[in-house]
Short mmCIF file of C-alpha atoms in Angstrom, two decimals:
data_model
loop_
_atom_site.label_atom_id
_atom_site.label_comp_id
_atom_site.label_asym_id
_atom_site.label_seq_id
_atom_site.Cartn_x
_atom_site.Cartn_y
_atom_site.Cartn_z
CA MET C 1 -0.35 0.29 0.27
CA ILE C 2 1.00 3.61 -0.63
CA SER C 3 0.38 6.10 1.96
CA ILE C 4 -0.35 9.83 -0.02
CA ILE C 5 0.49 12.65 1.90
CA ILE C 6 -1.66 15.85 0.31
CA LEU C 7 -0.47 18.67 2.54
CA ASN C 8 -3.28 21.92 1.99
CA TYR C 9 -3.56 25.56 2.96
CA ASN C 10 -6.14 27.44 0.35
CA ALA C 11 -5.69 25.31 -2.53
CA GLY C 12 -9.69 25.06 -3.67
CA GLN C 13 -10.98 23.56 -6.57
CA LEU C 14 -7.18 22.33 -7.19
CA LEU C 15 -7.09 20.14 -4.14
CA ILE C 16 -10.07 18.30 -5.40
CA ASP C 17 -9.01 18.10 -8.77
CA CYS C 18 -5.78 16.34 -7.45
CA VAL C 19 -8.02 13.29 -4.91
CA ASP C 20 -10.13 12.78 -8.27
CA SER C 21 -7.41 12.33 -10.14
CA ILE C 22 -5.56 9.98 -7.78
CA ILE C 23 -9.06 7.93 -6.73
CA ASN C 24 -8.98 7.82 -11.01
CA SER C 25 -5.85 5.98 -11.31
CA ASN C 26 -4.33 2.51 -11.59
CA LEU C 27 -3.38 2.23 -8.30
CA LYS C 28 -5.37 -0.04 -6.56
CA GLU C 29 -3.61 0.15 -2.75
CA PHE C 30 -3.33 3.71 -1.48
CA GLU C 31 -4.72 5.97 1.81
CA ILE C 32 -4.82 9.26 1.14
CA ILE C 33 -3.96 11.73 4.46
CA LEU C 34 -5.54 15.20 3.62
CA VAL C 35 -2.82 17.60 6.36
CA ASP C 36 -4.52 21.22 5.61
CA ASN C 37 -3.14 23.65 7.68
CA ALA C 38 -5.57 26.15 8.61
CA SER C 39 -7.32 26.91 5.48
CA VAL C 40 -10.14 29.46 5.08
CA ASP C 41 -11.72 27.71 2.26
CA SER C 42 -12.87 25.10 2.74
CA SER C 43 -12.01 23.24 -0.11
CA HIS C 44 -10.50 20.16 2.33
CA LEU C 45 -14.20 19.62 4.25
CA LYS C 46 -15.67 20.57 0.57
CA CYS C 47 -12.56 17.24 -0.18
CA LYS C 48 -13.19 15.42 2.94
CA GLU C 49 -17.48 15.64 1.46
CA LYS C 50 -17.06 14.49 -2.00
CA PHE C 51 -13.98 11.61 -0.68
CA ASN C 52 -15.24 10.57 2.43
CA ASP C 53 -12.40 7.75 2.72
CA ILE C 54 -9.65 10.12 3.02
CA GLU C 55 -8.67 10.07 6.55
CA LEU C 56 -8.51 14.10 7.68
CA ILE C 57 -6.02 15.82 9.96
CA SER C 58 -7.33 19.70 10.85
CA ASN C 59 -4.75 21.23 12.34
CA LYS C 60 -4.92 24.89 14.29
CA GLU C 61 -2.61 26.90 12.63
CA ASN C 62 -0.02 27.22 9.84
CA PHE C 63 2.48 24.70 10.42
CA GLY C 64 4.19 25.34 6.69
CA TYR C 65 5.27 22.73 4.59
CA CYS C 66 7.91 20.75 6.35
CA GLU C 67 6.23 20.05 9.95
CA GLY C 68 2.61 20.19 8.33
CA ASN C 69 3.35 17.01 6.27
CA ASN C 70 5.66 15.62 8.98
CA ILE C 71 1.62 15.32 11.38
CA GLY C 72 0.59 13.42 8.12
CA LEU C 73 3.92 10.94 7.72
CA ARG C 74 2.88 10.05 11.84
CA LYS C 75 0.01 8.16 10.38
CA ALA C 76 0.57 6.41 7.24
CA LYS C 77 0.61 2.77 7.06
CA GLY C 78 1.61 2.22 3.72
CA GLU C 79 4.70 0.42 2.98
CA TYR C 80 5.36 2.76 0.74
CA ILE C 81 5.11 6.69 1.07
CA MET C 82 4.58 9.92 -1.50
CA ILE C 83 4.51 12.82 -1.02
CA LEU C 84 2.54 15.38 -3.38
CA ASN C 85 1.68 18.55 -4.11
CA PRO C 86 -2.40 19.35 -3.65
CA ASP C 87 -1.98 21.63 -6.56
CA THR C 88 -0.67 18.97 -8.88
CA LYS C 89 -3.21 16.13 -11.11
CA VAL C 90 -1.64 13.15 -11.78
CA THR C 91 -1.86 10.57 -14.79
CA PRO C 92 -3.05 7.58 -14.47
CA ASP C 93 -0.01 5.43 -13.64
CA TRP C 94 2.55 7.58 -12.17
CA ALA C 95 2.31 6.00 -9.27
CA THR C 96 2.55 2.38 -10.07
CA GLU C 97 6.10 3.26 -12.24
CA LEU C 98 7.37 5.48 -9.21
CA GLN C 99 6.23 2.09 -8.04
CA ASN C 100 8.25 -0.30 -10.33
CA MET C 101 11.43 1.81 -11.34
CA HIS C 102 11.45 0.77 -7.24
CA GLU C 103 11.21 -2.56 -6.90
CA LYS C 104 13.92 -2.20 -9.55
CA LEU C 105 16.58 -0.31 -8.63
CA GLY C 106 16.54 -0.28 -4.69
CA GLU C 107 16.61 2.17 -2.03
CA GLY C 108 16.32 6.08 -3.21
CA LEU C 109 14.12 9.21 -2.89
CA TYR C 110 12.13 9.21 -6.24
CA GLN C 111 10.33 11.87 -8.16
CA PRO C 112 8.35 11.42 -12.10
CA LYS C 113 8.32 13.70 -15.28
CA ILE C 114 6.31 17.63 -14.20
CA LEU C 115 4.83 19.20 -16.47
CA SER C 116 3.19 22.72 -16.17
CA MET C 117 -0.93 22.50 -15.72
CA ALA C 118 -1.79 25.76 -17.40
CA GLU C 119 1.39 25.14 -20.36
CA GLN C 120 0.83 20.77 -21.33
CA ASN C 121 4.11 20.13 -22.76
CA LYS C 122 6.60 22.50 -20.77
CA LEU C 123 8.32 21.02 -18.39
CA GLY C 124 8.20 22.03 -14.94
CA THR C 125 11.46 20.22 -13.72
CA THR C 126 12.67 16.99 -14.41
CA GLY C 127 14.49 16.14 -11.96
CA ASN C 128 16.74 18.99 -8.95
CA GLU C 129 20.16 19.76 -9.12
CA ILE C 130 22.25 21.10 -5.80
CA ASN C 131 24.83 23.57 -6.74
CA ILE C 132 27.60 22.89 -4.81
CA LEU C 133 27.41 26.63 -2.85
CA GLY C 134 23.41 25.56 -1.54
CA PHE C 135 21.86 26.69 -4.53
CA GLY C 136 18.20 24.42 -6.12
CA PHE C 137 17.58 24.18 -9.09
CA SER C 138 14.87 22.56 -11.37
CA ARG C 139 16.58 21.04 -14.18
CA GLY C 140 14.47 21.70 -17.55
CA ARG C 141 11.98 24.60 -16.03
CA GLY C 142 10.50 26.53 -18.72
CA GLU C 143 11.52 24.26 -21.51
CA LYS C 144 9.89 22.77 -23.94
CA ASP C 145 8.67 19.24 -23.45
CA MET C 146 10.43 17.50 -26.66
CA GLN C 147 11.59 13.93 -24.53
CA GLN C 148 15.17 15.62 -24.07
CA PHE C 149 15.18 13.94 -20.74
CA ASN C 150 13.11 10.60 -21.81
CA ASP C 151 15.99 8.49 -19.81
CA VAL C 152 15.68 6.98 -15.59
CA GLU C 153 18.42 9.59 -14.13
CA GLN C 154 20.16 10.14 -10.92
CA ILE C 155 19.55 13.14 -9.83
CA GLY C 156 21.05 15.46 -7.40
CA TYR C 157 17.61 15.88 -5.50
CA ALA C 158 13.86 14.59 -5.83
CA SER C 159 10.65 17.40 -5.94
CA GLY C 160 8.33 18.23 -3.08
CA THR C 161 6.01 18.26 -5.50
CA CYS C 162 5.81 14.77 -5.41
CA LEU C 163 8.41 12.59 -4.09
CA PHE C 164 7.88 8.73 -3.43
CA MET C 165 9.97 6.26 -1.14
CA SER C 166 9.16 3.00 1.14
CA LYS C 167 8.82 3.15 4.93
CA GLN C 168 12.22 1.65 5.79
CA THR C 169 13.40 4.21 3.55
CA PHE C 170 11.63 7.22 5.22
CA SER C 171 12.77 5.61 8.44
CA LYS C 172 16.75 6.17 7.90
CA ILE C 173 16.11 9.48 6.53
CA GLY C 174 13.39 10.67 9.35
CA PHE C 175 11.12 13.37 8.54
CA LEU C 176 11.25 16.22 7.41
CA ASP C 177 13.24 19.57 8.81
CA SER C 178 10.70 21.55 11.59
CA PHE C 179 13.04 24.57 11.37
CA LEU C 180 13.07 25.36 7.55
CA PHE C 181 8.87 26.00 7.14
CA ALA C 182 9.16 25.63 3.51
CA TYR C 183 10.84 25.79 0.45
CA HIS C 184 14.81 24.11 0.28
CA ASP C 185 12.85 21.01 1.90
CA ASP C 186 13.56 18.50 -0.54
CA LEU C 187 17.23 19.32 -1.19
CA ASP C 188 17.32 19.84 2.84
CA TYR C 189 16.23 15.76 2.62
CA GLY C 190 17.73 14.77 -0.54
CA TRP C 191 21.14 16.36 0.65
CA ARG C 192 20.63 14.07 3.89
CA ALA C 193 19.60 11.38 1.71
CA HIS C 194 23.08 11.25 -0.02
CA GLU C 195 24.89 11.57 3.05
CA LEU C 196 23.19 8.17 4.13
CA GLY C 197 24.52 7.07 0.77
CA ILE C 198 20.45 6.73 -0.69
CA LYS C 199 20.48 7.97 -4.21
CA SER C 200 17.69 10.50 -5.83
CA TYR C 201 15.68 9.14 -9.37
CA TYR C 202 13.53 10.86 -11.92
CA VAL C 203 11.46 8.20 -13.70
CA PRO C 204 10.25 9.91 -16.74
CA THR C 205 7.37 7.81 -17.60
CA SER C 206 5.80 8.37 -14.77
CA VAL C 207 4.24 12.22 -15.32
CA ILE C 208 2.57 14.31 -13.06
CA TYR C 209 0.99 17.93 -14.03
CA HIS C 210 1.70 21.21 -10.83
CA ALA C 211 -0.52 24.49 -10.89
CA GLU C 212 3.23 26.15 -9.48
CA SER C 213 3.20 27.68 -6.11
CA PHE C 214 0.03 28.72 -5.57
CA ASN C 215 0.32 30.13 -2.60
CA PHE C 216 3.51 31.98 -2.23
CA ALA C 217 4.68 32.29 -5.70
CA TRP C 218 7.78 34.78 -6.31
CA LYS C 219 6.70 37.36 -2.51
CA PRO C 220 8.93 38.50 -0.79
CA PHE C 221 8.28 36.30 2.26
CA LYS C 222 9.62 33.31 0.25
CA PHE C 223 12.66 35.44 -1.70
CA TYR C 224 13.12 35.34 2.60
CA LEU C 225 12.64 31.81 3.12
CA LEU C 226 14.93 30.55 0.06
CA GLU C 227 17.77 32.74 1.39
CA ARG C 228 17.58 31.86 4.78
CA ASN C 229 17.68 27.67 4.15
CA ARG C 230 20.30 28.25 2.00
CA HIS C 231 22.50 29.18 4.60
CA TYR C 232 20.73 26.86 6.88
CA CYS C 233 21.58 24.03 4.80
CA LEU C 234 25.51 25.13 3.99
CA LEU C 235 25.62 25.28 7.71
CA ILE C 236 24.46 21.95 9.19
CA HIS C 237 25.45 20.02 6.58
CA TYR C 238 28.99 20.24 5.27
CA SER C 239 31.34 19.76 7.81
CA ARG C 240 33.44 22.96 9.42
CA LYS C 241 36.37 21.57 7.72
CA THR C 242 34.41 21.43 4.14
CA PHE C 243 32.81 25.05 4.97
CA TYR C 244 36.67 26.73 5.96
CA LYS C 245 37.88 25.68 2.60
CA ILE C 246 35.47 27.55 1.11
CA LEU C 247 34.71 30.43 2.87
CA PRO C 248 35.74 32.55 0.29
CA GLU C 249 34.29 31.13 -2.47
CA LEU C 250 31.26 31.64 0.19
CA LEU C 251 31.57 35.50 1.14
CA LEU C 252 31.94 36.24 -2.60
CA ILE C 253 28.40 34.72 -3.53
CA GLU C 254 27.22 36.40 -0.10
CA ILE C 255 27.96 39.74 -1.81
CA MET C 256 26.28 38.66 -5.16
CA VAL C 257 23.48 37.56 -3.87
CA PHE C 258 22.93 40.97 -1.42
CA GLY C 259 23.60 42.64 -5.10
CA PHE C 260 20.38 40.10 -6.67
CA TYR C 261 18.57 41.33 -3.74
CA ILE C 262 19.14 45.26 -4.13
CA LEU C 263 18.25 45.31 -7.21
CA LYS C 264 14.94 42.63 -6.68
CA GLY C 265 14.05 45.91 -4.28
CA LEU C 266 14.25 42.67 -1.12
CA LEU C 267 17.19 43.99 0.65
CA VAL C 268 15.20 43.90 3.76
CA GLN C 269 14.81 40.05 2.96
CA LYS C 270 17.76 39.76 2.76
CA ILE C 271 19.01 40.92 6.13
CA LYS C 272 16.21 39.19 7.88
CA ALA C 273 17.35 36.59 6.35
CA ASN C 274 20.51 36.19 7.34
CA PHE C 275 20.12 37.77 10.70
CA ASN C 276 17.39 34.79 11.57
CA ILE C 277 20.43 32.53 11.07
CA ILE C 278 22.86 35.18 13.15
CA LYS C 279 18.98 34.93 15.90
CA ASN C 280 18.79 30.18 15.10
CA TRP C 281 22.45 29.78 16.03
CA LYS C 282 22.20 27.22 18.99
CA LYS C 283 19.48 26.09 17.15
CA ILE C 284 22.24 25.34 14.05
CA ARG C 285 24.76 24.25 16.58
CA ILE C 286 23.06 20.97 17.71
CA ARG C 287 21.32 20.45 14.21
CA TYR C 288 24.01 20.55 12.91
CA ASN C 289 25.73 17.98 15.46
CA GLU C 290 22.54 15.72 14.23
CA ILE C 291 23.28 15.49 11.31
CA GLN C 292 27.23 15.22 11.51
CA GLN C 293 26.60 12.07 13.71
CA LYS C 294 24.17 10.99 11.60
CA ARG C 295 26.23 10.72 8.19
CA ILE C 296 28.53 7.89 6.59
CA LEU C 297 29.75 9.87 3.10
CA GLU C 298 31.81 12.35 3.23
CA ASP C 299 31.30 15.68 2.02
CA LYS C 300 34.10 15.59 -0.86
CA GLU C 301 32.13 12.14 -2.10
CA ILE C 302 28.60 14.12 -1.98
CA ILE C 303 30.01 16.40 -4.22
CA GLU C 304 29.88 14.16 -6.61
CA ASN C 305 26.38 14.15 -6.97
CA PHE C 306 25.90 17.94 -7.10
CA ASN C 307 26.40 20.54 -10.21
CA ASP C 308 29.05 23.58 -10.96
CA GLU C 309 26.15 25.57 -12.12
CA LEU C 310 23.21 27.31 -11.45
CA ILE C 311 20.24 28.07 -14.08
CA ILE C 312 18.24 31.04 -12.26
CA PRO C 313 15.01 31.11 -13.75
CA HIS C 314 13.06 33.10 -16.86
CA GLU C 315 10.30 34.55 -13.87
CA LEU C 316 12.84 36.29 -12.03
CA SER C 317 15.84 37.62 -14.34
CA LYS C 318 16.06 37.57 -18.31
CA THR C 319 18.64 40.34 -18.15
CA ALA C 320 22.26 39.62 -19.54
CA LYS C 321 23.18 39.92 -15.98
CA ASN C 322 21.80 36.54 -15.68
CA SER C 323 24.24 34.98 -17.59
CA VAL C 324 27.29 36.79 -15.80
CA PHE C 325 26.02 35.25 -12.50
CA GLN C 326 25.72 32.03 -13.43
CA LYS C 327 29.19 32.58 -15.30
CA ILE C 328 30.39 33.35 -12.36
CA ILE C 329 28.23 31.05 -9.76
CA LYS C 330 30.03 28.99 -11.76
CA ASN C 331 34.23 29.46 -11.61
CA LEU C 332 33.82 29.99 -8.32
CA SER C 333 31.26 26.47 -7.91
CA LYS C 334 34.42 24.66 -9.52
CA ARG C 335 37.45 26.15 -7.39
CA ALA C 336 35.27 25.70 -3.58
CA ARG C 337 34.99 21.72 -6.04
CA ARG C 338 38.43 21.52 -5.95
CA LYS C 339 39.36 22.74 -2.73
CA ILE C 340 37.02 19.92 -1.06
CA MET C 341 38.96 16.98 -3.14
CA ASP C 342 41.53 17.85 -2.36
CA GLU C 343 42.91 16.80 0.96
CA ASN C 344 45.93 19.18 1.57
CA HIS C 345 44.42 22.74 1.21
CA ASP C 346 45.00 24.23 3.92
CA ILE C 347 42.47 26.38 5.61
CA GLY C 348 44.20 29.05 6.67
#
């Protein structure tokens, strides 16, 4: 059986369409656990009324993406687990294709091909990538689907839009990190998986459609979370030895990101993100110790799965400065990679 966790927050008709597509798919053994984060649009109640067999958990407050999904995960009874966004529609064989590939390749995190719901020949993501300096990005985002990503491949990390794993894999990696609230939660999860030797895979024969970020879109709060959580992931995942090795590259990137946020009129969000990291330093140190004690692979082994490039979505920047920014990041990432791989690199 597959336990499907759907976290809802004012998704409206999108939620009902999502559940309807699951029920009308070819999946036979499954349970749907709908967790609602204090929606005011009654979408969760309407969904429960229409699909009485689903399990509804109504939170009295918005716990965010991470803890909201964790509440559902604690109720999961299936041998497999699926985290699925409410603003998606699945195709008939979406889950069975992921399940079949899991049986073939074994332990791992799996994601489908994700297409735009508005433009169904347009790619949302064909697997997410982790840049070595802590950025995450979606491969193929915005491209026309010409079957150019039509092979099963290992990827940096599986998208939280539709994340599939076995209950056994989940028990090894653990729950989503509630500190993150939302964004980079799947990057953090994939990074933790890599530290345990667990790979992430893209399965193109599994297809879903995604309406994309109907709640936060590209609002200031999203930029704040993305930047705060990027710093958080760098601080908890890289060993202190690695972090200090690449500190010059990280500082240069910091200056560039400040410039980017100023150009976007989001300097306040950037400053708030940095101050929140300082405010939570004790919590970060505790989380760092937990991660480092549990990991079985070293950073130099893990970064083999990371990318030197960073692809910035076109909706964020379409100028020539975007290309320059990407080239600089690529060069700095390559420098950081060489330092991490060099055992004799002098940190001082």
